[in-house]
Amino acid sequence: MSALKVLSVASEVFPLVKTGGLADVAGALPAALAPNDVAVKTLMPGYPAVMKALAGGEALHRWPDLFGGPASLVGGTSAQDAGKLDLLAIDAPHLYDRPGNPYLDITGKDWSDNALRFGALAYVAAEIGRGRIAGYAPDVVHAHDWQAGLVPAYLRFGPEAGPEGGRRPATVITIHNLAFQGQFPAGLLETLKLPTRAFTIEGVEYYGQIGFLKAGLVLADHITTVSPTYAIEIQGSEMGMGLDGLLRHRAHALTGILNGIDTTVWDPATDASLPAPYSARKLEARKTNAAAIRERFGLAPSEGMLLVLIGRLTWQKGIDLLLRVIPRLVGEGAQVAILGSGDAGLQAELVASATRHKGQVGVVLGYDEGVSHLMQGGADAILIPSRFEPCGLTQLYGLRYGTVPIVARTGGLSDTIIDANDAALAAGVATGFQFAPVTAESLAATLNRALRCFREPAVWRMLQKRGMAADVSWQRPAAQYAALYRALLAARGTE
């Protein structure tokens, strides 16, 4: 039997373009699926970095006018990761050939034509799904987040679909973060090449606008999200972001599949970003990496706990909670290193805190992949105080690197970390610390627990080794995705 063919559709893919965890997932899952006899092609926008990676690639199809300009579909293999990513890119300079962030202009505002930019991504995916590209017809189209949310809509309502929709592959949409939904004016319907009949509550309409993610959730054959707990949480009003009713209605077609990580890219024994690579048997080498972190963040030499936070500096990530507990941490002799960017007000407060606690708190604004690896390879603990977290990857990197996670009990954080309570410590199964409710007081109490354990080296070493022994790879999640794809096809009688 030939391999099952999947077209993955994503707005960012590591190592080509990355702003968050979506890129890591879209970049790592194809290789993880290969042992399950699933062959993945990845479709993404032709940003400058992508077209550079595909220099010399083959033009597979052309559109004289794709939402405002000529475009072509280019196929090839990513030069940065040869043999791993089978790529298709939309070479449409009028939509994608621009500097900076895939979603934001230089002022930090959404690109004014994002509806067209990501509508085009979904439109082309649907064209490929219908078999318009010679020699390739995917069995499943897997759309990621709102940027690909219109894929099922184009397959259902798109031009030349016909009364039965023509050839239509099975469709899956994965919610990486329900907070980002992609809502645009209804007046763009014709521009997006969608018929009037698509603008209904059973189609793309959402409170009088076009809802990209909403359309995918209504029309995809199956919905996944990136942890079992988050799949439950988003069916409630508190975390459902206005879509909880729809998600409850489609609960029979909603599955939480936990993310994994690329354990080749994230391997402390071979990581070139670490001054001192190490294994669970040679944890003492981490001290060299810790010294490098302290130098990079302007922290004083210390034997106290070194905590790190890596990611977006926003309310969702609980940065305001961290600000409230920093004085207590410093008072206990701990140090904090923070890497990220986000809300301007929170950034300013963090910089001010670093000034007040010079040598004990360090902040680097922006993102640097190598520095993030260094922080995981030398810190004692990684702090993730998120108010909601669909899955989270940084805690998985922490487990892999022996950097003990201290996390809020929400979403994928609660699914991946075993709290170091007395029973778990006695049983030798604890891998980190959870706190709830997500308040500054609860966070402070849990940090006190962590500090007490840190002062018992044998206990802390056990936490590190237990975390490093955890399976955080894509092996199990990939098998679940492969089983889901095949179940969808079997249900249609195509396998």
Short mmCIF file of C-alpha atoms in Angstrom, two decimals, residues 15-483:
data_model
loop_
_atom_site.label_atom_id
_atom_site.label_comp_id
_atom_site.label_asym_id
_atom_site.label_seq_id
_atom_site.Cartn_x
_atom_site.Cartn_y
_atom_site.Cartn_z
CA PRO A 15 13.74 26.62 10.33
CA LEU A 16 12.62 28.94 7.52
CA VAL A 17 10.29 31.34 9.32
CA LYS A 18 9.42 31.34 13.02
CA THR A 19 7.50 33.62 15.35
CA GLY A 20 6.22 30.95 17.73
CA GLY A 21 5.47 27.32 18.45
CA LEU A 22 3.40 26.83 15.29
CA ALA A 23 6.61 26.94 13.26
CA ASP A 24 8.24 24.28 15.43
CA VAL A 25 5.25 21.97 15.06
CA ALA A 26 4.89 22.46 11.30
CA GLY A 27 8.62 21.94 10.87
CA ALA A 28 8.97 18.78 12.97
CA LEU A 29 5.74 16.83 12.36
CA PRO A 30 6.43 15.82 8.72
CA ALA A 31 9.57 13.85 9.60
CA ALA A 32 7.83 12.30 12.61
CA LEU A 33 4.98 11.09 10.40
CA ALA A 34 7.26 9.36 7.89
CA PRO A 35 7.74 6.17 9.98
CA ASN A 36 3.94 5.91 10.07
CA ASP A 37 3.86 5.63 6.27
CA VAL A 38 2.58 9.20 5.89
CA ALA A 39 4.22 11.42 3.28
CA VAL A 40 3.83 15.14 3.96
CA LYS A 41 4.22 18.09 1.64
CA THR A 42 4.18 21.47 3.38
CA LEU A 43 2.57 24.49 1.73
CA MET A 44 3.56 27.92 2.98
CA PRO A 45 3.71 31.53 1.78
CA GLY A 46 6.70 32.49 -0.34
CA TYR A 47 8.31 34.92 2.08
CA PRO A 48 11.81 36.09 1.07
CA ALA A 49 13.54 33.52 3.31
CA VAL A 50 11.40 30.74 1.88
CA MET A 51 12.06 31.64 -1.75
CA LYS A 52 15.77 31.89 -1.00
CA ALA A 53 15.69 28.37 0.45
CA LEU A 54 13.88 27.13 -2.65
CA ALA A 55 16.17 28.83 -5.15
CA GLY A 56 16.21 26.63 -8.21
CA GLY A 57 12.93 24.99 -7.28
CA GLU A 58 10.45 23.85 -9.92
CA ALA A 59 7.45 26.00 -10.90
CA LEU A 60 4.53 23.56 -10.74
CA HIS A 61 1.60 25.85 -11.54
CA ARG A 62 0.91 29.49 -12.38
CA TRP A 63 -1.93 31.89 -11.67
CA PRO A 64 -2.16 35.04 -13.85
CA ASP A 65 -3.98 36.80 -11.01
CA LEU A 66 -3.92 35.47 -7.47
CA PHE A 67 -5.66 38.09 -5.35
CA GLY A 68 -4.05 41.05 -7.07
CA GLY A 69 -1.01 39.83 -8.96
CA PRO A 70 0.64 36.92 -10.76
CA ALA A 71 1.80 33.94 -8.72
CA SER A 72 3.34 30.53 -9.11
CA LEU A 73 3.63 27.42 -7.01
CA VAL A 74 7.24 26.39 -6.49
CA GLY A 75 8.24 22.97 -5.21
CA GLY A 76 11.50 21.79 -3.73
CA THR A 77 13.34 20.77 -0.58
CA SER A 78 14.41 23.19 2.10
CA ALA A 79 18.15 23.78 1.75
CA GLN A 80 18.44 24.30 5.52
CA ASP A 81 16.99 20.90 6.29
CA ALA A 82 17.62 18.80 3.21
CA GLY A 83 15.66 15.60 3.00
CA LYS A 84 13.25 16.56 5.74
CA LEU A 85 10.88 19.23 4.44
CA ASP A 86 9.19 18.62 1.11
CA LEU A 87 8.07 22.18 0.44
CA LEU A 88 5.55 23.95 -1.75
CA ALA A 89 5.72 27.74 -1.68
CA ILE A 90 3.44 30.38 -3.18
CA ASP A 91 5.70 32.77 -5.07
CA ALA A 92 3.48 35.87 -5.04
CA PRO A 93 5.66 38.96 -4.51
CA HIS A 94 2.66 41.30 -4.20
CA LEU A 95 1.54 39.33 -1.15
CA TYR A 96 4.69 38.02 0.53
CA ASP A 97 7.83 39.78 -0.70
CA ARG A 98 8.17 42.26 2.14
CA PRO A 99 10.50 42.59 5.11
CA GLY A 100 9.97 41.69 8.71
CA ASN A 101 7.30 39.73 10.52
CA PRO A 102 4.94 37.47 8.52
CA TYR A 103 1.93 39.12 10.14
CA LEU A 104 2.98 42.62 11.21
CA ASP A 105 4.42 45.69 9.52
CA ILE A 106 7.33 47.73 10.90
CA THR A 107 4.95 49.65 13.20
CA GLY A 108 3.77 46.42 14.82
CA LYS A 109 0.31 46.55 13.21
CA ASP A 110 -1.25 43.76 11.16
CA TRP A 111 -0.50 43.98 7.46
CA SER A 112 -3.55 45.67 5.96
CA ASP A 113 -3.94 42.92 3.35
CA ASN A 114 -3.62 39.91 5.68
CA ALA A 115 -7.04 38.68 4.58
CA LEU A 116 -5.74 38.37 1.02
CA ARG A 117 -2.32 37.07 1.99
CA PHE A 118 -3.71 34.17 3.99
CA GLY A 119 -6.83 33.78 1.90
CA ALA A 120 -4.43 33.07 -0.97
CA LEU A 121 -2.65 30.45 1.14
CA ALA A 122 -5.95 28.63 1.75
CA TYR A 123 -7.11 29.09 -1.85
CA VAL A 124 -3.97 27.48 -3.25
CA ALA A 125 -4.20 24.66 -0.70
CA ALA A 126 -7.73 23.93 -1.88
CA GLU A 127 -6.59 23.96 -5.51
CA ILE A 128 -3.92 21.40 -4.66
CA GLY A 129 -6.49 19.42 -2.67
CA ARG A 130 -8.72 19.20 -5.72
CA GLY A 131 -5.86 17.71 -7.71
CA ARG A 132 -5.24 20.78 -9.87
CA ILE A 133 -1.47 20.25 -9.66
CA ALA A 134 -0.28 17.61 -12.10
CA GLY A 135 0.94 14.45 -10.43
CA TYR A 136 -0.14 15.24 -6.87
CA ALA A 137 -3.46 14.75 -5.10
CA PRO A 138 -3.33 14.64 -1.30
CA ASP A 139 -5.55 12.27 0.67
CA VAL A 140 -5.73 14.73 3.57
CA VAL A 141 -5.25 18.48 3.84
CA HIS A 142 -4.12 19.53 7.33
CA ALA A 143 -4.63 23.25 8.01
CA HIS A 144 -2.92 24.99 10.91
CA ASP A 145 -4.54 27.92 12.75
CA TRP A 146 -6.61 30.79 11.34
CA GLN A 147 -4.18 31.59 8.55
CA ALA A 148 -5.19 28.31 6.88
CA GLY A 149 -8.75 28.33 8.21
CA LEU A 150 -10.43 28.96 4.85
CA VAL A 151 -9.08 25.75 3.31
CA PRO A 152 -12.24 23.71 4.10
CA ALA A 153 -14.38 26.66 2.92
CA TYR A 154 -12.69 26.81 -0.48
CA LEU A 155 -13.03 23.06 -0.81
CA ARG A 156 -16.74 23.31 0.01
CA PHE A 157 -17.68 26.56 -1.72
CA GLY A 158 -14.80 27.48 -3.98
CA PRO A 159 -14.97 28.08 -7.74
CA GLU A 160 -15.60 25.03 -9.89
CA ALA A 161 -16.36 22.96 -6.81
CA GLY A 162 -19.70 21.91 -8.29
CA PRO A 163 -22.79 20.78 -6.38
CA GLU A 164 -20.94 17.93 -4.67
CA GLY A 165 -17.70 19.84 -4.20
CA GLY A 166 -15.79 17.88 -6.84
CA ARG A 167 -12.79 15.90 -5.63
CA ARG A 168 -12.35 16.68 -1.96
CA PRO A 169 -9.68 15.29 0.35
CA ALA A 170 -10.32 14.76 4.04
CA THR A 171 -9.66 17.91 6.06
CA VAL A 172 -8.20 18.52 9.50
CA ILE A 173 -7.70 21.87 11.21
CA THR A 174 -5.46 22.27 14.25
CA ILE A 175 -6.03 25.06 16.77
CA HIS A 176 -2.68 26.21 18.11
CA ASN A 177 -4.15 29.21 19.94
CA LEU A 178 -7.87 29.99 19.87
CA ALA A 179 -7.21 33.60 20.84
CA PHE A 180 -6.11 34.35 17.26
CA GLN A 181 -9.08 33.88 14.93
CA GLY A 182 -8.63 35.95 11.76
CA GLN A 183 -11.77 38.10 11.38
CA PHE A 184 -12.20 40.38 8.36
CA PRO A 185 -14.92 42.57 6.77
CA ALA A 186 -17.76 40.84 4.95
CA GLY A 187 -17.12 43.08 1.96
CA LEU A 188 -14.05 41.01 1.10
CA LEU A 189 -16.12 37.92 0.26
CA GLU A 190 -16.02 38.45 -3.52
CA THR A 191 -12.36 39.52 -3.43
CA LEU A 192 -11.57 36.27 -1.66
CA LYS A 193 -13.34 34.38 -4.46
CA LEU A 194 -16.00 32.99 -2.15
CA PRO A 195 -19.64 32.85 -3.30
CA THR A 196 -22.47 34.57 -1.48
CA ARG A 197 -23.80 31.19 -0.35
CA ALA A 198 -20.66 30.73 1.77
CA PHE A 199 -21.66 33.68 3.96
CA THR A 200 -23.89 31.81 6.41
CA ILE A 201 -23.58 30.60 9.96
CA GLU A 202 -22.83 27.15 8.54
CA GLY A 203 -20.05 28.70 6.44
CA VAL A 204 -17.65 31.60 6.88
CA GLU A 205 -19.95 34.17 8.55
CA TYR A 206 -19.06 35.12 12.10
CA TYR A 207 -20.93 38.00 13.77
CA GLY A 208 -21.32 39.77 10.45
CA GLN A 209 -17.68 39.27 9.42
CA ILE A 210 -15.66 36.60 7.64
CA GLY A 211 -14.19 34.32 10.28
CA PHE A 212 -11.21 32.40 8.97
CA LEU A 213 -10.77 30.12 11.99
CA LYS A 214 -14.51 29.84 12.56
CA ALA A 215 -14.94 28.65 8.97
CA GLY A 216 -12.37 25.92 9.49
CA LEU A 217 -13.97 24.78 12.74
CA VAL A 218 -17.38 24.51 11.09
CA LEU A 219 -16.33 22.89 7.83
CA ALA A 220 -13.28 20.68 8.54
CA ASP A 221 -13.90 16.97 8.89
CA HIS A 222 -12.01 16.97 12.16
CA ILE A 223 -10.60 19.50 14.62
CA THR A 224 -7.53 18.92 16.71
CA THR A 225 -5.85 21.05 19.27
CA VAL A 226 -2.47 20.72 20.85
CA SER A 227 -3.25 19.14 24.21
CA PRO A 228 -6.10 17.09 25.70
CA THR A 229 -6.73 19.57 28.51
CA TYR A 230 -6.93 22.53 26.13
CA ALA A 231 -9.48 20.60 24.05
CA ILE A 232 -11.68 20.50 27.15
CA GLU A 233 -10.96 24.07 28.28
CA ILE A 234 -11.97 25.69 24.98
CA GLN A 235 -15.43 24.16 25.21
CA GLY A 236 -16.10 26.40 28.20
CA SER A 237 -16.96 30.10 28.16
CA GLU A 238 -13.82 31.19 30.04
CA MET A 239 -11.37 29.95 27.40
CA GLY A 240 -13.67 29.40 24.43
CA MET A 241 -13.05 32.91 23.08
CA GLY A 242 -16.60 33.14 21.75
CA LEU A 243 -16.34 29.82 19.90
CA ASP A 244 -17.14 27.54 22.83
CA GLY A 245 -20.70 26.86 21.64
CA LEU A 246 -19.47 25.77 18.22
CA LEU A 247 -16.76 23.62 19.78
CA ARG A 248 -19.26 21.95 22.11
CA HIS A 249 -21.47 21.28 19.10
CA ARG A 250 -18.54 19.65 17.30
CA ALA A 251 -17.10 17.90 20.37
CA HIS A 252 -17.52 14.54 18.61
CA ALA A 253 -15.03 15.76 15.99
CA LEU A 254 -12.57 17.42 18.40
CA THR A 255 -9.40 15.71 19.65
CA GLY A 256 -6.55 16.96 21.78
CA ILE A 257 -3.18 15.62 20.60
CA LEU A 258 -0.22 16.77 22.63
CA ASN A 259 2.67 18.40 20.77
CA GLY A 260 6.11 16.87 20.74
CA ILE A 261 9.46 18.46 20.01
CA ASP A 262 12.25 17.74 17.57
CA THR A 263 14.65 15.83 19.81
CA THR A 264 17.41 16.15 17.24
CA VAL A 265 17.29 19.95 17.20
CA TRP A 266 16.77 19.97 20.98
CA ASP A 267 19.46 17.64 22.30
CA PRO A 268 21.73 18.87 25.12
CA ALA A 269 24.39 16.30 24.19
CA THR A 270 24.91 17.77 20.70
CA ASP A 271 23.58 21.34 20.93
CA ALA A 272 26.07 23.69 19.26
CA SER A 273 24.57 26.66 21.13
CA LEU A 274 25.89 25.32 24.42
CA PRO A 275 29.46 26.06 25.57
CA ALA A 276 29.30 22.73 27.38
CA PRO A 277 27.04 20.02 25.91
CA TYR A 278 26.00 17.40 28.46
CA SER A 279 23.83 14.39 29.25
CA ALA A 280 21.85 13.28 32.30
CA ARG A 281 25.05 11.58 33.51
CA LYS A 282 27.11 14.77 33.25
CA LEU A 283 24.86 17.46 34.69
CA GLU A 284 27.81 19.25 36.28
CA ALA A 285 28.66 20.61 32.81
CA ARG A 286 25.55 22.77 33.06
CA LYS A 287 27.45 25.12 35.40
CA THR A 288 29.53 26.29 32.44
CA ASN A 289 26.33 27.10 30.55
CA ALA A 290 24.88 28.86 33.58
CA ALA A 291 27.94 31.10 33.71
CA ALA A 292 27.41 31.96 30.04
CA ILE A 293 23.78 32.89 30.74
CA ARG A 294 24.83 35.14 33.61
CA GLU A 295 27.38 36.87 31.39
CA ARG A 296 24.87 37.33 28.54
CA PHE A 297 22.22 38.82 30.85
CA GLY A 298 24.52 40.87 33.06
CA LEU A 299 23.95 38.77 36.18
CA ALA A 300 26.43 38.48 39.02
CA PRO A 301 28.21 35.19 39.77
CA SER A 302 25.99 33.23 42.17
CA GLU A 303 25.23 29.81 43.60
CA GLY A 304 21.54 30.71 43.96
CA MET A 305 18.74 29.45 41.77
CA LEU A 306 18.82 30.74 38.19
CA LEU A 307 15.35 30.99 36.66
CA VAL A 308 14.59 31.85 33.05
CA LEU A 309 11.52 32.93 31.12
CA ILE A 310 11.44 32.68 27.32
CA GLY A 311 8.59 33.85 25.11
CA ARG A 312 6.02 36.53 24.42
CA LEU A 313 5.83 39.22 27.06
CA THR A 314 2.06 39.49 27.33
CA TRP A 315 -0.77 39.28 29.84
CA GLN A 316 -1.61 35.78 28.56
CA LYS A 317 1.88 34.63 29.54
CA GLY A 318 1.47 35.95 33.09
CA ILE A 319 4.30 38.48 32.87
CA ASP A 320 2.50 40.78 35.31
CA LEU A 321 2.55 37.92 37.84
CA LEU A 322 6.28 37.51 37.39
CA LEU A 323 6.80 41.22 38.00
CA ARG A 324 5.01 40.93 41.33
CA VAL A 325 7.14 38.02 42.57
CA ILE A 326 10.56 39.21 41.38
CA PRO A 327 11.32 41.11 44.62
CA ARG A 328 10.65 37.95 46.65
CA LEU A 329 12.85 35.86 44.37
CA VAL A 330 15.71 38.33 44.60
CA GLY A 331 15.24 38.42 48.36
CA GLU A 332 15.73 34.64 48.44
CA GLY A 333 18.98 34.92 46.48
CA ALA A 334 17.53 33.79 43.16
CA GLN A 335 18.27 35.33 39.77
CA VAL A 336 15.99 35.78 36.76
CA ALA A 337 16.89 36.00 33.04
CA ILE A 338 14.14 36.96 30.59
CA LEU A 339 14.18 36.69 26.79
CA GLY A 340 11.26 37.87 24.70
CA SER A 341 9.19 40.70 23.33
CA GLY A 342 5.57 41.76 23.43
CA ASP A 343 3.50 44.35 25.21
CA ALA A 344 5.38 47.66 25.38
CA GLY A 345 4.20 48.41 28.91
CA LEU A 346 5.27 45.04 30.27
CA GLN A 347 8.61 45.31 28.46
CA ALA A 348 9.22 48.68 30.12
CA GLU A 349 8.33 47.29 33.55
CA LEU A 350 10.70 44.36 33.11
CA VAL A 351 13.54 46.65 32.04
CA ALA A 352 12.84 48.85 35.07
CA SER A 353 12.91 45.77 37.31
CA ALA A 354 16.27 44.77 35.86
CA THR A 355 17.57 48.26 36.63
CA ARG A 356 16.31 48.10 40.22
CA HIS A 357 17.76 44.62 40.73
CA LYS A 358 20.95 45.03 38.75
CA GLY A 359 22.99 41.86 38.69
CA GLN A 360 20.03 39.76 39.81
CA VAL A 361 17.53 40.33 36.99
CA GLY A 362 18.46 40.50 33.31
CA VAL A 363 16.26 41.22 30.29
CA VAL A 364 17.01 40.80 26.58
CA LEU A 365 14.21 42.11 24.38
CA GLY A 366 13.61 40.25 21.13
CA TYR A 367 14.16 36.63 20.27
CA ASP A 368 17.32 34.68 19.56
CA GLU A 369 17.12 30.93 18.92
CA GLY A 370 20.69 30.30 20.07
CA VAL A 371 20.21 32.24 23.30
CA SER A 372 17.01 30.32 24.00
CA HIS A 373 18.96 27.05 23.69
CA LEU A 374 21.64 28.42 26.01
CA MET A 375 19.03 29.38 28.61
CA GLN A 376 17.54 25.88 28.55
CA GLY A 377 21.02 24.38 28.82
CA GLY A 378 22.14 26.23 31.92
CA ALA A 379 19.24 27.51 34.00
CA ASP A 380 17.99 25.67 37.06
CA ALA A 381 14.32 26.25 36.28
CA ILE A 382 12.11 27.67 33.54
CA LEU A 383 9.12 29.72 34.58
CA ILE A 384 5.85 29.55 32.58
CA PRO A 385 3.09 31.38 34.50
CA SER A 386 0.61 31.47 31.59
CA ARG A 387 -3.04 32.23 32.22
CA PHE A 388 -3.85 29.85 29.38
CA GLU A 389 -1.50 27.73 27.31
CA PRO A 390 -2.79 25.46 24.51
CA CYS A 391 0.27 23.22 24.78
CA GLY A 392 3.50 25.07 25.37
CA LEU A 393 6.83 23.90 24.05
CA THR A 394 9.28 25.63 26.36
CA GLN A 395 8.38 23.31 29.24
CA LEU A 396 9.11 20.35 26.94
CA TYR A 397 12.49 21.83 26.07
CA GLY A 398 13.03 22.33 29.80
CA LEU A 399 12.31 18.66 30.52
CA ARG A 400 14.66 17.59 27.73
CA TYR A 401 17.47 19.82 29.07
CA GLY A 402 17.07 19.24 32.80
CA THR A 403 15.74 22.76 33.39
CA VAL A 404 12.94 22.13 35.87
CA PRO A 405 9.61 23.65 34.71
CA ILE A 406 7.53 25.79 37.07
CA VAL A 407 4.17 26.13 35.32
CA ALA A 408 0.58 27.21 35.73
CA ARG A 409 -1.90 24.34 35.89
CA THR A 410 -3.58 24.96 32.56
CA GLY A 411 -3.78 23.45 29.08
CA GLY A 412 -0.78 21.48 27.92
CA LEU A 413 1.26 22.60 30.91
CA SER A 414 -0.93 20.48 33.18
CA ASP A 415 -0.72 17.56 30.73
CA THR A 416 3.08 17.48 30.57
CA ILE A 417 4.42 18.33 34.04
CA ILE A 418 4.03 16.14 37.13
CA ASP A 419 3.89 18.36 40.20
CA ALA A 420 6.52 17.82 42.87
CA ASN A 421 4.07 17.35 45.71
CA ASP A 422 4.99 15.09 48.59
CA ALA A 423 3.42 11.97 47.05
CA ALA A 424 5.06 12.47 43.65
CA LEU A 425 8.44 13.17 45.25
CA ALA A 426 8.15 10.05 47.41
CA ALA A 427 7.21 7.97 44.35
CA GLY A 428 10.07 9.44 42.33
CA VAL A 429 7.83 10.57 39.46
CA ALA A 430 7.82 14.37 39.85
CA THR A 431 9.20 16.43 36.94
CA GLY A 432 8.42 20.03 37.93
CA PHE A 433 6.03 22.31 39.76
CA GLN A 434 2.45 23.35 39.00
CA PHE A 435 0.51 26.21 40.57
CA ALA A 436 -3.16 27.09 40.65
CA PRO A 437 -5.08 29.32 40.70
CA VAL A 438 -3.05 31.50 38.34
CA THR A 439 -2.37 34.34 40.76
CA ALA A 440 0.73 36.05 42.08
CA GLU A 441 0.10 34.60 45.54
CA SER A 442 -0.16 31.03 44.23
CA LEU A 443 2.93 31.52 42.06
CA ALA A 444 4.88 32.85 45.05
CA ALA A 445 3.89 29.86 47.19
CA THR A 446 4.99 27.42 44.49
CA LEU A 447 8.28 29.25 43.99
CA ASN A 448 8.89 28.79 47.72
CA ARG A 449 8.34 25.03 47.26
CA ALA A 450 10.76 25.02 44.35
CA LEU A 451 13.40 26.93 46.32
CA ARG A 452 13.15 24.45 49.18
CA CYS A 453 13.71 21.56 46.78
CA PHE A 454 16.57 23.40 45.09
CA ARG A 455 18.34 23.62 48.45
CA GLU A 456 18.29 19.81 48.58
CA PRO A 457 20.68 18.88 45.74
CA ALA A 458 19.70 15.20 45.67
CA VAL A 459 16.01 16.08 45.29
CA TRP A 460 16.72 18.64 42.57
CA ARG A 461 18.94 16.20 40.70
CA MET A 462 16.13 13.64 40.79
CA LEU A 463 13.73 16.17 39.28
CA GLN A 464 16.19 16.96 36.51
CA LYS A 465 16.87 13.34 35.64
CA ARG A 466 13.21 12.38 35.74
CA GLY A 467 12.42 15.21 33.35
CA MET A 468 15.23 14.28 30.99
CA ALA A 469 13.91 10.70 30.90
CA ALA A 470 10.43 11.83 29.82
CA ASP A 471 9.40 11.07 26.24
CA VAL A 472 8.81 14.52 24.73
CA SER A 473 9.38 13.37 21.15
CA TRP A 474 6.89 13.37 18.31
CA GLN A 475 6.72 9.56 18.20
CA ARG A 476 3.43 9.09 20.06
CA PRO A 477 1.68 12.25 18.77
CA ALA A 478 2.67 11.41 15.19
CA ALA A 479 1.14 7.95 15.55
CA GLN A 480 -2.06 9.57 16.82
CA TYR A 481 -2.19 11.93 13.84
CA ALA A 482 -1.57 9.06 11.41
CA ALA A 483 -4.37 7.05 13.02
#
